[in-house]
PDB file of C-alpha atoms in Angstrom:
ATOM      1  CA  MET V 683      -2.528 -19.233  -8.604  1.00 73.00           C
ATOM      2  CA  ILE V 684      -5.284 -16.825  -6.421  1.00 83.00           C
ATOM      3  CA  LEU V 685      -7.248 -17.922  -3.302  1.00 89.00           C
ATOM      4  CA  ARG V 686     -10.762 -16.322  -3.152  1.00 87.00           C
ATOM      5  CA  ARG V 687     -13.742 -17.168  -1.537  1.00 85.00           C
ATOM      6  CA  SER V 688     -16.288 -18.523  -4.220  1.00 73.00           C
ATOM      7  CA  GLY V 689     -19.709 -19.804  -4.643  1.00 58.00           C
ATOM      8  CA  LYS V 690     -18.107 -22.925  -2.681  1.00 55.00           C
ATOM      9  CA  ILE V 691     -16.522 -22.582  -0.044  1.00 55.00           C
ATOM     10  CA  ALA V 692     -12.709 -22.282  -1.443  1.00 63.00           C
ATOM     11  CA  LYS V 693     -10.522 -25.268   0.851  1.00 69.00           C
ATOM     12  CA  GLY V 694      -7.149 -26.755   1.022  1.00 87.00           C
ATOM     13  CA  ASP V 695      -3.826 -26.301   2.765  1.00 90.00           C
ATOM     14  CA  LEU V 696      -3.016 -22.931   1.119  1.00 91.00           C
ATOM     15  CA  ILE V 697      -5.692 -21.429   2.722  1.00 93.00           C
ATOM     16  CA  LYS V 698      -4.717 -22.883   6.119  1.00 93.00           C
ATOM     17  CA  ARG V 699      -2.042 -21.109   5.679  1.00 94.00           C
ATOM     18  CA  LEU V 700      -2.988 -17.772   4.935  1.00 95.00           C
ATOM     19  CA  GLN V 701      -5.265 -17.936   7.710  1.00 95.00           C
ATOM     20  CA  GLU V 702      -2.719 -18.440  10.273  1.00 95.00           C
ATOM     21  CA  ALA V 703      -0.941 -15.319   8.383  1.00 95.00           C
ATOM     22  CA  LEU V 704      -3.545 -13.627   8.936  1.00 96.00           C
ATOM     23  CA  ALA V 705      -4.058 -14.440  12.638  1.00 95.00           C
ATOM     24  CA  TYR V 706      -0.449 -13.877  12.830  1.00 95.00           C
ATOM     25  CA  LEU V 707      -0.123 -10.473  11.816  1.00 95.00           C
ATOM     26  CA  GLY V 708      -3.262  -9.616  14.437  1.00 95.00           C
ATOM     27  CA  TYR V 709      -5.912  -9.738  11.912  1.00 96.00           C
ATOM     28  CA  HIS V 710      -9.267 -12.262  12.025  1.00 95.00           C
ATOM     29  CA  PRO V 711      -9.387 -14.883   9.126  1.00 95.00           C
ATOM     30  CA  GLY V 712     -11.883 -16.857  11.824  1.00 93.00           C
ATOM     31  CA  PRO V 713     -11.398 -21.006  12.586  1.00 94.00           C
ATOM     32  CA  ILE V 714      -7.563 -21.833  10.709  1.00 95.00           C
ATOM     33  CA  ASP V 715      -9.993 -24.461   9.579  1.00 93.00           C
ATOM     34  CA  GLY V 716      -8.951 -24.355   6.178  1.00 92.00           C
ATOM     35  CA  GLN V 717     -12.045 -22.707   4.605  1.00 92.00           C
ATOM     36  CA  PHE V 718     -11.731 -19.109   2.862  1.00 93.00           C
ATOM     37  CA  GLY V 719     -15.620 -18.082   3.981  1.00 90.00           C
ATOM     38  CA  GLY V 720     -16.382 -14.410   4.901  1.00 89.00           C
ATOM     39  CA  MET V 721     -14.146 -14.060   7.925  1.00 93.00           C
ATOM     40  CA  THR V 722     -10.909 -15.294   6.160  1.00 94.00           C
ATOM     41  CA  GLU V 723     -12.458 -12.851   2.608  1.00 91.00           C
ATOM     42  CA  ASP V 724     -12.835  -9.815   5.903  1.00 92.00           C
ATOM     43  CA  ALA V 725      -9.619 -10.360   7.309  1.00 94.00           C
ATOM     44  CA  VAL V 726      -7.902 -10.051   3.957  1.00 94.00           C
ATOM     45  CA  GLU V 727      -9.550  -7.172   2.929  1.00 91.00           C
ATOM     46  CA  ALA V 728      -8.167  -5.175   6.064  1.00 92.00           C
ATOM     47  CA  PHE V 729      -5.427  -6.005   5.832  1.00 95.00           C
ATOM     48  CA  GLN V 730      -4.966  -5.203   2.405  1.00 92.00           C
ATOM     49  CA  LYS V 731      -6.462  -2.077   3.122  1.00 89.00           C
ATOM     50  CA  LYS V 732      -4.244  -1.343   5.173  1.00 92.00           C
ATOM     51  CA  SER V 733      -0.952  -2.388   3.209  1.00 92.00           C
ATOM     52  CA  LYS V 734      -2.579   0.327   0.485  1.00 89.00           C
ATOM     53  CA  ILE V 735      -2.926  -2.196  -2.341  1.00 88.00           C
ATOM     54  CA  TYR V 736      -6.176  -3.352  -4.197  1.00 85.00           C
ATOM     55  CA  VAL V 737      -8.663  -4.619  -1.716  1.00 88.00           C
ATOM     56  CA  ASP V 738     -10.705  -7.110  -3.110  1.00 87.00           C
ATOM     57  CA  GLY V 739     -10.521  -9.687  -0.020  1.00 89.00           C
ATOM     58  CA  VAL V 740      -8.770 -12.535  -2.968  1.00 89.00           C
ATOM     59  CA  VAL V 741      -5.034 -13.039  -1.947  1.00 92.00           C
ATOM     60  CA  GLY V 742      -3.054 -13.103  -5.573  1.00 86.00           C
ATOM     61  CA  PRO V 743       0.915 -12.596  -6.182  1.00 86.00           C
ATOM     62  CA  SER V 744       0.778  -9.066  -5.208  1.00 85.00           C
ATOM     63  CA  THR V 745      -0.884  -9.382  -1.764  1.00 92.00           C
ATOM     64  CA  ALA V 746       1.219 -12.831  -1.350  1.00 92.00           C
ATOM     65  CA  ASP V 747       4.245 -10.852  -2.153  1.00 90.00           C
ATOM     66  CA  LYS V 748       2.793  -7.975   0.663  1.00 92.00           C
ATOM     67  CA  LEU V 749       2.172 -11.197   3.648  1.00 95.00           C
ATOM     68  CA  ASN V 750       5.218 -12.322   2.905  1.00 94.00           C
ATOM     69  CA  ARG V 751       6.932  -8.926   3.268  1.00 92.00           C
ATOM     70  CA  ALA V 752       5.246  -8.251   6.479  1.00 94.00           C
ATOM     71  CA  LEU V 753       5.781 -12.002   8.157  1.00 94.00           C
ATOM     72  CA  GLY V 754       9.617 -11.735   7.690  1.00 92.00           C
ATOM     73  CA  SER V 755      11.583 -14.333   7.900  1.00 86.00           C
ATOM     74  CA  PRO V 756      11.024 -15.651  11.635  1.00 79.00           C
ATOM     75  CA  LYS V 757       8.036 -17.434   9.977  1.00 88.00           C
ATOM     76  CA  ILE V 758       9.138 -17.857   6.471  1.00 88.00           C
ATOM     77  CA  GLU V 759       6.970 -20.891   6.629  1.00 92.00           C
ATOM     78  CA  LEU V 760       3.780 -19.544   6.752  1.00 92.00           C
ATOM     79  CA  HIS V 761       5.329 -17.822   3.374  1.00 93.00           C
ATOM     80  CA  LEU V 762       2.702 -18.547  -0.088  1.00 92.00           C
ATOM     81  CA  ASN V 763       4.537 -18.672  -2.976  1.00 88.00           C
ATOM     82  CA  LEU V 764       1.925 -17.324  -5.502  1.00 86.00           C
ATOM     83  CA  ALA V 765       3.952 -15.871  -8.251  1.00 80.00           C
ATOM     84  CA  PRO V 766       2.502 -17.223 -12.033  1.00 76.00           C
ATOM     85  CA  THR V 767       5.286 -19.554 -14.316  1.00 76.00           C
ATOM     86  CA  PRO V 768       7.684 -17.068 -16.063  1.00 79.00           C
ATOM     87  CA  GLU V 769       6.898 -17.084 -19.352  1.00 79.00           C
ATOM     88  CA  GLU V 770       8.199 -15.572 -22.854  1.00 80.00           C
ATOM     89  CA  VAL V 771       6.141 -12.707 -23.645  1.00 85.00           C
ATOM     90  CA  LYS V 772       5.150 -12.579 -27.384  1.00 81.00           C
ATOM     91  CA  ASP V 773       5.229  -9.434 -28.937  1.00 89.00           C
ATOM     92  CA  SER V 774       3.289  -8.039 -31.380  1.00 86.00           C
ATOM     93  CA  GLU V 775       4.167  -7.020 -34.596  1.00 87.00           C
ATOM     94  CA  THR V 776       1.418  -4.691 -35.356  1.00 94.00           C
ATOM     95  CA  LYS V 777      -0.346  -2.000 -32.145  1.00 97.00           C
ATOM     96  CA  LEU V 778      -3.688  -1.666 -31.951  1.00 98.00           C
ATOM     97  CA  LYS V 779      -4.163   2.590 -31.892  1.00 98.00           C
ATOM     98  CA  TRP V 780      -5.013   4.943 -29.778  1.00 98.00           C
ATOM     99  CA  VAL V 781      -8.842   6.499 -30.486  1.00 98.00           C
ATOM    100  CA  ARG V 782     -10.363   9.469 -28.855  1.00 98.00           C
ATOM    101  CA  CYS V 783     -13.838   7.924 -28.564  1.00 98.00           C
ATOM    102  CA  PRO V 784     -17.131  10.817 -27.927  1.00 98.00           C
ATOM    103  CA  ALA V 785     -18.449  10.832 -24.671  1.00 98.00           C
ATOM    104  CA  ASP V 786     -21.616  13.111 -22.896  1.00 98.00           C
ATOM    105  CA  LYS V 787     -21.236  15.886 -20.579  1.00 97.00           C
ATOM    106  CA  PHE V 788     -24.228  16.122 -18.164  1.00 97.00           C
ATOM    107  CA  ARG V 789     -25.001  19.538 -16.974  1.00 94.00           C
ATOM    108  CA  ASN V 790     -22.934  20.181 -14.002  1.00 92.00           C
ATOM    109  CA  ARG V 791     -21.703  16.943 -12.888  1.00 94.00           C
ATOM    110  CA  GLY V 792     -18.890  16.600 -14.154  1.00 92.00           C
ATOM    111  CA  GLY V 793     -16.277  14.577 -16.736  1.00 95.00           C
ATOM    112  CA  PHE V 794     -15.252  14.156 -20.254  1.00 97.00           C
ATOM    113  CA  THR V 795     -16.293  14.884 -23.977  1.00 97.00           C
ATOM    114  CA  ARG V 796     -14.204  12.328 -25.124  1.00 98.00           C
ATOM    115  CA  THR V 797     -12.896   8.441 -23.701  1.00 98.00           C
ATOM    116  CA  THR V 798      -9.783   7.373 -25.539  1.00 98.00           C
ATOM    117  CA  LEU V 799      -9.804   3.306 -25.901  1.00 98.00           C
ATOM    118  CA  ARG V 800      -7.458   1.253 -28.056  1.00 98.00           C
ATOM    119  CA  ALA V 801      -9.067   0.456 -31.724  1.00 98.00           C
ATOM    120  CA  ASP V 802     -10.890  -2.986 -31.073  1.00 98.00           C
ATOM    121  CA  THR V 803     -11.976  -1.376 -27.954  1.00 98.00           C
ATOM    122  CA  ALA V 804     -13.237   2.182 -29.597  1.00 98.00           C
ATOM    123  CA  GLU V 805     -14.755   0.342 -32.720  1.00 98.00           C
ATOM    124  CA  ALA V 806     -17.304  -2.060 -29.922  1.00 98.00           C
ATOM    125  CA  TYR V 807     -17.484   1.374 -27.876  1.00 98.00           C
ATOM    126  CA  ASN V 808     -18.452   3.373 -30.860  1.00 98.00           C
ATOM    127  CA  LYS V 809     -21.669   0.915 -32.158  1.00 98.00           C
ATOM    128  CA  LEU V 810     -22.602   0.989 -28.537  1.00 98.00           C
ATOM    129  CA  TYR V 811     -22.926   4.667 -28.100  1.00 98.00           C
ATOM    130  CA  GLU V 812     -24.696   5.442 -31.588  1.00 98.00           C
ATOM    131  CA  GLU V 813     -27.317   2.488 -30.451  1.00 98.00           C
ATOM    132  CA  VAL V 814     -27.416   4.070 -26.543  1.00 98.00           C
ATOM    133  CA  HIS V 815     -28.146   7.828 -28.600  1.00 98.00           C
ATOM    134  CA  ALA V 816     -30.315   6.570 -31.026  1.00 98.00           C
ATOM    135  CA  LEU V 817     -32.519   5.193 -27.674  1.00 98.00           C
ATOM    136  CA  GLY V 818     -32.135   8.785 -26.396  1.00 98.00           C
ATOM    137  CA  GLY V 819     -29.883   7.845 -23.766  1.00 98.00           C
ATOM    138  CA  ILE V 820     -25.822   9.461 -23.302  1.00 98.00           C
ATOM    139  CA  ILE V 821     -23.120   8.041 -22.238  1.00 98.00           C
ATOM    140  CA  THR V 822     -21.188   9.912 -19.704  1.00 98.00           C
ATOM    141  CA  SER V 823     -17.026   9.514 -19.167  1.00 98.00           C
ATOM    142  CA  ALA V 824     -14.679  10.145 -15.870  1.00 98.00           C
ATOM    143  CA  GLY V 825     -11.893   8.636 -18.814  1.00 97.00           C
ATOM    144  CA  GLY V 826     -10.179   5.346 -20.301  1.00 98.00           C
ATOM    145  CA  ARG V 827      -7.423   5.204 -21.086  1.00 98.00           C
ATOM    146  CA  ARG V 828      -4.382   5.240 -18.219  1.00 97.00           C
ATOM    147  CA  GLY V 829      -1.064   5.809 -18.217  1.00 96.00           C
ATOM    148  CA  LEU V 830       1.872   3.335 -17.479  1.00 96.00           C
ATOM    149  CA  SER V 831       3.252   5.691 -14.651  1.00 95.00           C
ATOM    150  CA  SER V 832       0.382   5.689 -12.741  1.00 94.00           C
ATOM    151  CA  LYS V 833       0.512   3.488  -9.713  1.00 91.00           C
ATOM    152  CA  ALA V 834      -2.334   1.045  -8.124  1.00 87.00           C
ATOM    153  CA  SER V 835      -3.798   2.080  -5.244  1.00 83.00           C
ATOM    154  CA  PRO V 836      -6.689   0.534  -3.102  1.00 79.00           C
ATOM    155  CA  ALA V 837      -9.313   1.876  -5.467  1.00 78.00           C
ATOM    156  CA  ARG V 838      -7.267   0.477  -8.020  1.00 86.00           C
ATOM    157  CA  SER V 839      -5.945  -2.952  -9.194  1.00 90.00           C
ATOM    158  CA  LYS V 840      -2.516  -3.251 -10.246  1.00 92.00           C
ATOM    159  CA  LYS V 841      -4.045  -5.323 -13.778  1.00 94.00           C
ATOM    160  CA  SER V 842      -6.787  -2.456 -14.779  1.00 96.00           C
ATOM    161  CA  MET V 843      -8.173  -3.106 -17.890  1.00 98.00           C
ATOM    162  CA  HIS V 844      -7.508   1.321 -18.071  1.00 98.00           C
ATOM    163  CA  TYR V 845      -4.122   0.339 -19.063  1.00 98.00           C
ATOM    164  CA  VAL V 846      -4.719  -2.001 -21.587  1.00 98.00           C
ATOM    165  CA  GLY V 847      -7.275   0.319 -23.228  1.00 98.00           C
ATOM    166  CA  ARG V 848     -10.113  -2.226 -22.453  1.00 98.00           C
ATOM    167  CA  ALA V 849     -12.328  -0.169 -20.339  1.00 98.00           C
ATOM    168  CA  PHE V 850     -14.222   2.798 -19.852  1.00 98.00           C
ATOM    169  CA  ASP V 851     -15.693   4.403 -16.417  1.00 98.00           C
ATOM    170  CA  MET V 852     -18.670   6.607 -16.349  1.00 98.00           C
ATOM    171  CA  ALA V 853     -18.927  10.056 -14.736  1.00 98.00           C
ATOM    172  CA  LEU V 854     -18.958   9.026 -10.952  1.00 97.00           C
ATOM    173  CA  PRO V 855     -21.374  11.875 -10.266  1.00 97.00           C
ATOM    174  CA  THR V 856     -24.079  11.122 -12.926  1.00 98.00           C
ATOM    175  CA  GLY V 857     -25.486   8.072 -10.919  1.00 98.00           C
ATOM    176  CA  MET V 858     -26.227   6.976  -7.065  1.00 98.00           C
ATOM    177  CA  GLN V 859     -26.894  11.359  -5.996  1.00 97.00           C
ATOM    178  CA  ASN V 860     -30.025  12.075  -6.281  1.00 97.00           C
ATOM    179  CA  PRO V 861     -32.236   9.276  -8.729  1.00 98.00           C
ATOM    180  CA  SER V 862     -34.720  12.009  -9.189  1.00 98.00           C
ATOM    181  CA  THR V 863     -32.248  14.471 -11.464  1.00 98.00           C
ATOM    182  CA  ASP V 864     -29.264  11.609 -12.323  1.00 98.00           C
ATOM    183  CA  PRO V 865     -29.099  10.374 -15.541  1.00 98.00           C
ATOM    184  CA  TYR V 866     -28.685   6.942 -14.575  1.00 98.00           C
ATOM    185  CA  LEU V 867     -30.548   4.647 -12.415  1.00 98.00           C
ATOM    186  CA  ILE V 868     -28.547   1.860 -10.324  1.00 98.00           C
ATOM    187  CA  GLU V 869     -30.147  -1.138  -9.200  1.00 98.00           C
ATOM    188  CA  ASN V 870     -29.088  -3.603  -6.942  1.00 98.00           C
ATOM    189  CA  ALA V 871     -29.013  -6.940  -8.750  1.00 98.00           C
ATOM    190  CA  GLY V 872     -27.107  -9.137  -6.229  1.00 95.00           C
ATOM    191  CA  GLY V 873     -23.594 -10.200  -5.521  1.00 90.00           C
ATOM    192  CA  ARG V 874     -21.830  -6.989  -5.797  1.00 93.00           C
ATOM    193  CA  LYS V 875     -23.073  -6.451  -9.165  1.00 96.00           C
ATOM    194  CA  TRP V 876     -25.531  -3.299 -10.303  1.00 98.00           C
ATOM    195  CA  THR V 877     -28.019  -2.646 -13.150  1.00 98.00           C
ATOM    196  CA  VAL V 878     -27.749   0.465 -14.642  1.00 98.00           C
ATOM    197  CA  TRP V 879     -29.942   2.095 -16.215  1.00 98.00           C
ATOM    198  CA  CYS V 880     -30.184   4.671 -18.672  1.00 98.00           C
ATOM    199  CA  LYS V 881     -32.922   7.118 -18.985  1.00 98.00           C
ATOM    200  CA  THR V 882     -34.375   8.597 -22.246  1.00 98.00           C
ATOM    201  CA  ASP V 883     -37.160  10.683 -22.926  1.00 98.00           C
ATOM    202  CA  ASN V 884     -38.188   8.149 -26.152  1.00 98.00           C
ATOM    203  CA  PRO V 885     -41.479   7.946 -26.319  1.00 97.00           C
ATOM    204  CA  GLY V 886     -40.729   4.716 -28.066  1.00 97.00           C
ATOM    205  CA  VAL V 887     -39.052   3.531 -25.004  1.00 98.00           C
ATOM    206  CA  ALA V 888     -41.472   1.611 -22.109  1.00 97.00           C
ATOM    207  CA  GLU V 889     -41.482   3.222 -18.506  1.00 98.00           C
ATOM    208  CA  GLN V 890     -40.327   1.151 -16.156  1.00 97.00           C
ATOM    209  CA  THR V 891     -39.996   1.352 -12.299  1.00 98.00           C
ATOM    210  CA  VAL V 892     -36.766   0.583 -10.351  1.00 98.00           C
ATOM    211  CA  LYS V 893     -35.824   0.922  -7.223  1.00 98.00           C
ATOM    212  CA  ALA V 894     -32.424   2.554  -7.579  1.00 98.00           C
ATOM    213  CA  SER V 895     -29.704   3.224  -4.803  1.00 98.00           C
ATOM    214  CA  TYR V 896     -28.182   6.132  -4.270  1.00 98.00           C
ATOM    215  CA  VAL V 897     -25.616   6.882  -1.511  1.00 98.00           C
ATOM    216  CA  ILE V 898     -25.768   9.372   1.601  1.00 96.00           C
ATOM    217  CA  THR V 899     -22.143  10.837   3.017  1.00 92.00           C
ATOM    218  CA  LYS V 900     -22.173  10.808   6.953  1.00 91.00           C
ATOM    219  CA  LYS V 901     -19.908  11.868  10.230  1.00 90.00           C
ATOM    220  CA  ASN V 902     -18.955   9.122  12.642  1.00 89.00           C
ATOM    221  CA  ALA V 903     -18.613  10.241  16.515  1.00 87.00           C
ATOM    222  CA  LYS V 904     -14.753  10.551  15.141  1.00 86.00           C
ATOM    223  CA  GLY V 905     -15.030  12.541  12.562  1.00 88.00           C
ATOM    224  CA  LYS V 906     -14.669   9.819   9.831  1.00 88.00           C
ATOM    225  CA  ARG V 907     -16.943   9.236   6.986  1.00 89.00           C
ATOM    226  CA  TYR V 908     -18.950   6.175   5.957  1.00 92.00           C
ATOM    227  CA  THR V 909     -21.683   5.796   3.511  1.00 94.00           C
ATOM    228  CA  ILE V 910     -25.311   4.482   3.984  1.00 96.00           C
ATOM    229  CA  VAL V 911     -27.019   3.059   0.325  1.00 97.00           C
ATOM    230  CA  LYS V 912     -30.293   3.501   0.757  1.00 97.00           C
ATOM    231  CA  THR V 913     -33.299   3.098  -1.711  1.00 98.00           C
ATOM    232  CA  LYS V 914     -36.383   4.677  -3.979  1.00 98.00           C
ATOM    233  CA  GLU V 915     -38.519   4.121  -6.437  1.00 98.00           C
ATOM    234  CA  ILE V 916     -38.958   5.524  -9.311  1.00 98.00           C
ATOM    235  CA  THR V 917     -40.891   5.572 -12.384  1.00 98.00           C
ATOM    236  CA  CYS V 918     -39.960   6.818 -15.945  1.00 98.00           C
ATOM    237  CA  ARG V 919     -38.915   5.809 -19.160  1.00 98.00           C
ATOM    238  CA  VAL V 920     -35.325   3.092 -19.316  1.00 98.00           C
ATOM    239  CA  PHE V 921     -33.187   0.981 -20.826  1.00 98.00           C
ATOM    240  CA  ASN V 922     -31.096  -1.956 -19.605  1.00 98.00           C
ATOM    241  CA  PHE V 923     -27.356  -0.046 -20.738  1.00 98.00           C
ATOM    242  CA  THR V 924     -26.263  -2.698 -18.683  1.00 98.00           C
ATOM    243  CA  VAL V 925     -27.551  -5.313 -20.820  1.00 98.00           C
ATOM    244  CA  LEU V 926     -27.202  -2.949 -23.939  1.00 98.00           C
ATOM    245  CA  ALA V 927     -23.155  -2.714 -23.251  1.00 98.00           C
ATOM    246  CA  ALA V 928     -23.401  -6.695 -22.345  1.00 98.00           C
ATOM    247  CA  ARG V 929     -24.438  -7.315 -25.978  1.00 98.00           C
ATOM    248  CA  HIS V 930     -21.476  -5.204 -27.763  1.00 98.00           C
ATOM    249  CA  GLY V 931     -19.003  -7.207 -25.057  1.00 98.00           C
ATOM    250  CA  PHE V 932     -18.915  -4.994 -22.763  1.00 98.00           C
ATOM    251  CA  ARG V 933     -19.284  -6.211 -18.453  1.00 98.00           C
ATOM    252  CA  ASN V 934     -19.498  -4.584 -15.087  1.00 97.00           C
ATOM    253  CA  ILE V 935     -17.472  -5.088 -12.793  1.00 96.00           C
ATOM    254  CA  SER V 936     -18.573  -6.377  -8.694  1.00 93.00           C
ATOM    255  CA  ALA V 937     -18.718  -3.196  -6.545  1.00 94.00           C
ATOM    256  CA  ARG V 938     -15.943  -4.202  -3.230  1.00 89.00           C
ATOM    257  CA  ARG V 939     -17.023  -5.713  -0.990  1.00 86.00           C
ATOM    258  CA  SER V 940     -16.709  -2.913   1.411  1.00 86.00           C
ATOM    259  CA  PHE V 941     -18.530   0.333   0.170  1.00 92.00           C
ATOM    260  CA  PHE V 942     -21.662  -1.973   1.183  1.00 92.00           C
ATOM    261  CA  ARG V 943     -20.510  -2.084   5.166  1.00 88.00           C
ATOM    262  CA  GLY V 944     -19.725   2.407   5.048  1.00 91.00           C
ATOM    263  CA  GLY V 945     -16.996   2.273   2.969  1.00 89.00           C
ATOM    264  CA  SER V 946     -16.057   5.397   0.333  1.00 90.00           C
ATOM    265  CA  TYR V 947     -18.139   5.549  -2.757  1.00 95.00           C
ATOM    266  CA  GLY V 948     -14.890   4.978  -4.696  1.00 92.00           C
ATOM    267  CA  GLY V 949     -15.761   1.185  -3.865  1.00 92.00           C
ATOM    268  CA  ALA V 950     -19.815   0.982  -6.149  1.00 96.00           C
ATOM    269  CA  GLU V 951     -18.107   0.778  -9.326  1.00 97.00           C
ATOM    270  CA  TRP V 952     -21.185   1.049 -11.056  1.00 98.00           C
ATOM    271  CA  TRP V 953     -19.408   3.384 -13.652  1.00 98.00           C
ATOM    272  CA  HIS V 954     -16.865   0.642 -15.085  1.00 98.00           C
ATOM    273  CA  PHE V 955     -17.481  -1.501 -18.518  1.00 98.00           C
ATOM    274  CA  GLN V 956     -14.703  -3.220 -19.767  1.00 98.00           C
ATOM    275  CA  TRP V 957     -14.417  -4.573 -23.415  1.00 98.00           C
ATOM    276  CA  GLU V 958     -14.027  -9.046 -22.308  1.00 98.00           C
ATOM    277  CA  ASP V 959     -14.810 -10.506 -26.494  1.00 98.00           C
ATOM    278  CA  ARG V 960     -11.154 -12.362 -27.659  1.00 97.00           C
ATOM    279  CA  LEU V 961     -10.266 -12.878 -24.161  1.00 98.00           C
ATOM    280  CA  ILE V 962      -9.093 -16.533 -23.558  1.00 97.00           C
ATOM    281  CA  GLY V 963      -9.645 -17.663 -20.493  1.00 95.00           C
ATOM    282  CA  ASN V 964      -6.360 -19.637 -18.874  1.00 92.00           C
ATOM    283  CA  LYS V 965      -4.122 -18.531 -22.031  1.00 94.00           C
ATOM    284  CA  THR V 966      -4.313 -14.688 -22.944  1.00 96.00           C
ATOM    285  CA  THR V 967      -2.317 -13.011 -20.536  1.00 95.00           C
ATOM    286  CA  PHE V 968      -1.730  -9.490 -19.373  1.00 96.00           C
ATOM    287  CA  GLY V 969       1.443  -8.977 -20.972  1.00 96.00           C
ATOM    288  CA  GLU V 970      -0.196 -10.104 -24.526  1.00 96.00           C
ATOM    289  CA  GLU V 971      -2.614  -7.564 -24.557  1.00 97.00           C
ATOM    290  CA  LEU V 972      -0.291  -4.616 -23.435  1.00 97.00           C
ATOM    291  CA  LEU V 973       2.291  -5.325 -25.839  1.00 97.00           C
ATOM    292  CA  LYS V 974      -0.860  -5.048 -28.119  1.00 97.00           C
ATOM    293  CA  VAL V 975      -0.601  -0.889 -28.116  1.00 97.00           C
ATOM    294  CA  TYR V 976       3.183  -0.546 -26.634  1.00 97.00           C
ATOM    295  CA  THR V 977       6.788  -1.545 -28.057  1.00 95.00           C
ATOM    296  CA  LEU V 978       8.554  -4.719 -25.581  1.00 95.00           C
ATOM    297  CA  GLU V 979      10.525  -1.630 -24.638  1.00 94.00           C
ATOM    298  CA  LYS V 980       7.467   0.825 -23.239  1.00 96.00           C
ATOM    299  CA  ALA V 981       5.781  -2.092 -21.367  1.00 96.00           C
ATOM    300  CA  LYS V 982       8.879  -2.969 -19.460  1.00 95.00           C
ATOM    301  CA  LYS V 983       8.546   0.671 -18.257  1.00 95.00           C
ATOM    302  CA  PHE V 984       5.131  -0.141 -16.651  1.00 96.00           C
ATOM    303  CA  VAL V 985       5.546  -0.110 -12.949  1.00 91.00           C
ATOM    304  CA  TYR V 986       3.944  -4.014 -12.554  1.00 93.00           C
ATOM    305  CA  TRP V 987       5.391  -5.418 -15.530  1.00 95.00           C
ATOM    306  CA  ASN V 988       7.301  -8.107 -13.556  1.00 91.00           C
ATOM    307  CA  GLU V 989       4.468  -8.530 -11.253  1.00 88.00           C
ATOM    308  CA  ALA V 990       1.501  -8.329 -14.019  1.00 92.00           C
ATOM    309  CA  LYS V 991       2.788  -9.765 -17.448  1.00 94.00           C
ATOM    310  CA  ASN V 992       2.525 -13.655 -16.909  1.00 93.00           C
ATOM    311  CA  CYS V 993      -1.450 -13.128 -15.177  1.00 91.00           C
ATOM    312  CA  LYS V 994      -3.208 -15.401 -16.967  1.00 92.00           C
ATOM    313  CA  TRP V 995      -7.932 -14.188 -18.220  1.00 95.00           C
ATOM    314  CA  LYS V 996      -9.763 -15.399 -15.503  1.00 91.00           C
ATOM    315  CA  VAL V 997      -6.170 -17.580 -13.711  1.00 87.00           C
ATOM    316  CA  ASN V 998      -5.618 -14.798 -11.776  1.00 86.00           C
ATOM    317  CA  TRP V 999      -6.727 -11.176 -13.623  1.00 90.00           C
ATOM    318  CA  PHE V1000     -10.183 -10.782 -13.933  1.00 88.00           C
TER     319      PHE V1000
END
């Protein structure tokens, strides 16, 4: 089970207990009314940030465990038990191979010439790469596969698709820096989602005017850095990379709410695309996906194996 804000405000006794726990710890979830609204989400994010865990405003097993530890035994009645039901994770007899896929560097903007993905995801990626190049575009890379010893952080989820080889990141400096020269234009699509437009010189691609977002970093009176998101209209030949990626099974993810409140550029997340084909909601587990590329012995060495193995897609794994 997870507790989160949704289109309709989530309600219930567990949310009321969450609010009481946050208030006891000095956070401000708003009225203790059992409704997961914006103030409760802000309080959850503040707690996650201070606890140095992934900041997404969602209360799952990891955040609940941190809350319980912070509350201690004096407030055991406020503890939340959101751990998934332990189930045996079935090992996969055959393992998918890791494949090094081509990627592009753009001028002096950093990135790599390869991204490593598992075989089924690599097949989809290579088809996407071919289509992007046929349109005169590029796919930059900040990497794909993430090692099992890599730890989570406020910017990294314990159940990231990178661990199971299903995600790639484009190079962060290739968008949202200078819309006039960036190879990608990043447009706010609402709901904390982005539309990524890829520039091209292909005369067969029509010109469009895009309201591109970009960031400026400043310092406040105390010397702390914060970001400001601005927009600029750019007219040029572009194609919709987000739509094209979706045709091949790759979906983008939401930016973190903190990004729009002056948080670090790392919270923008426009560069992240994950292959969601063949995942079944409320059935496919994170552990099963990990065992498609690793032996059980090696998977058990994953730093978050016990926490993540039974998490189900679209239930407590997104």
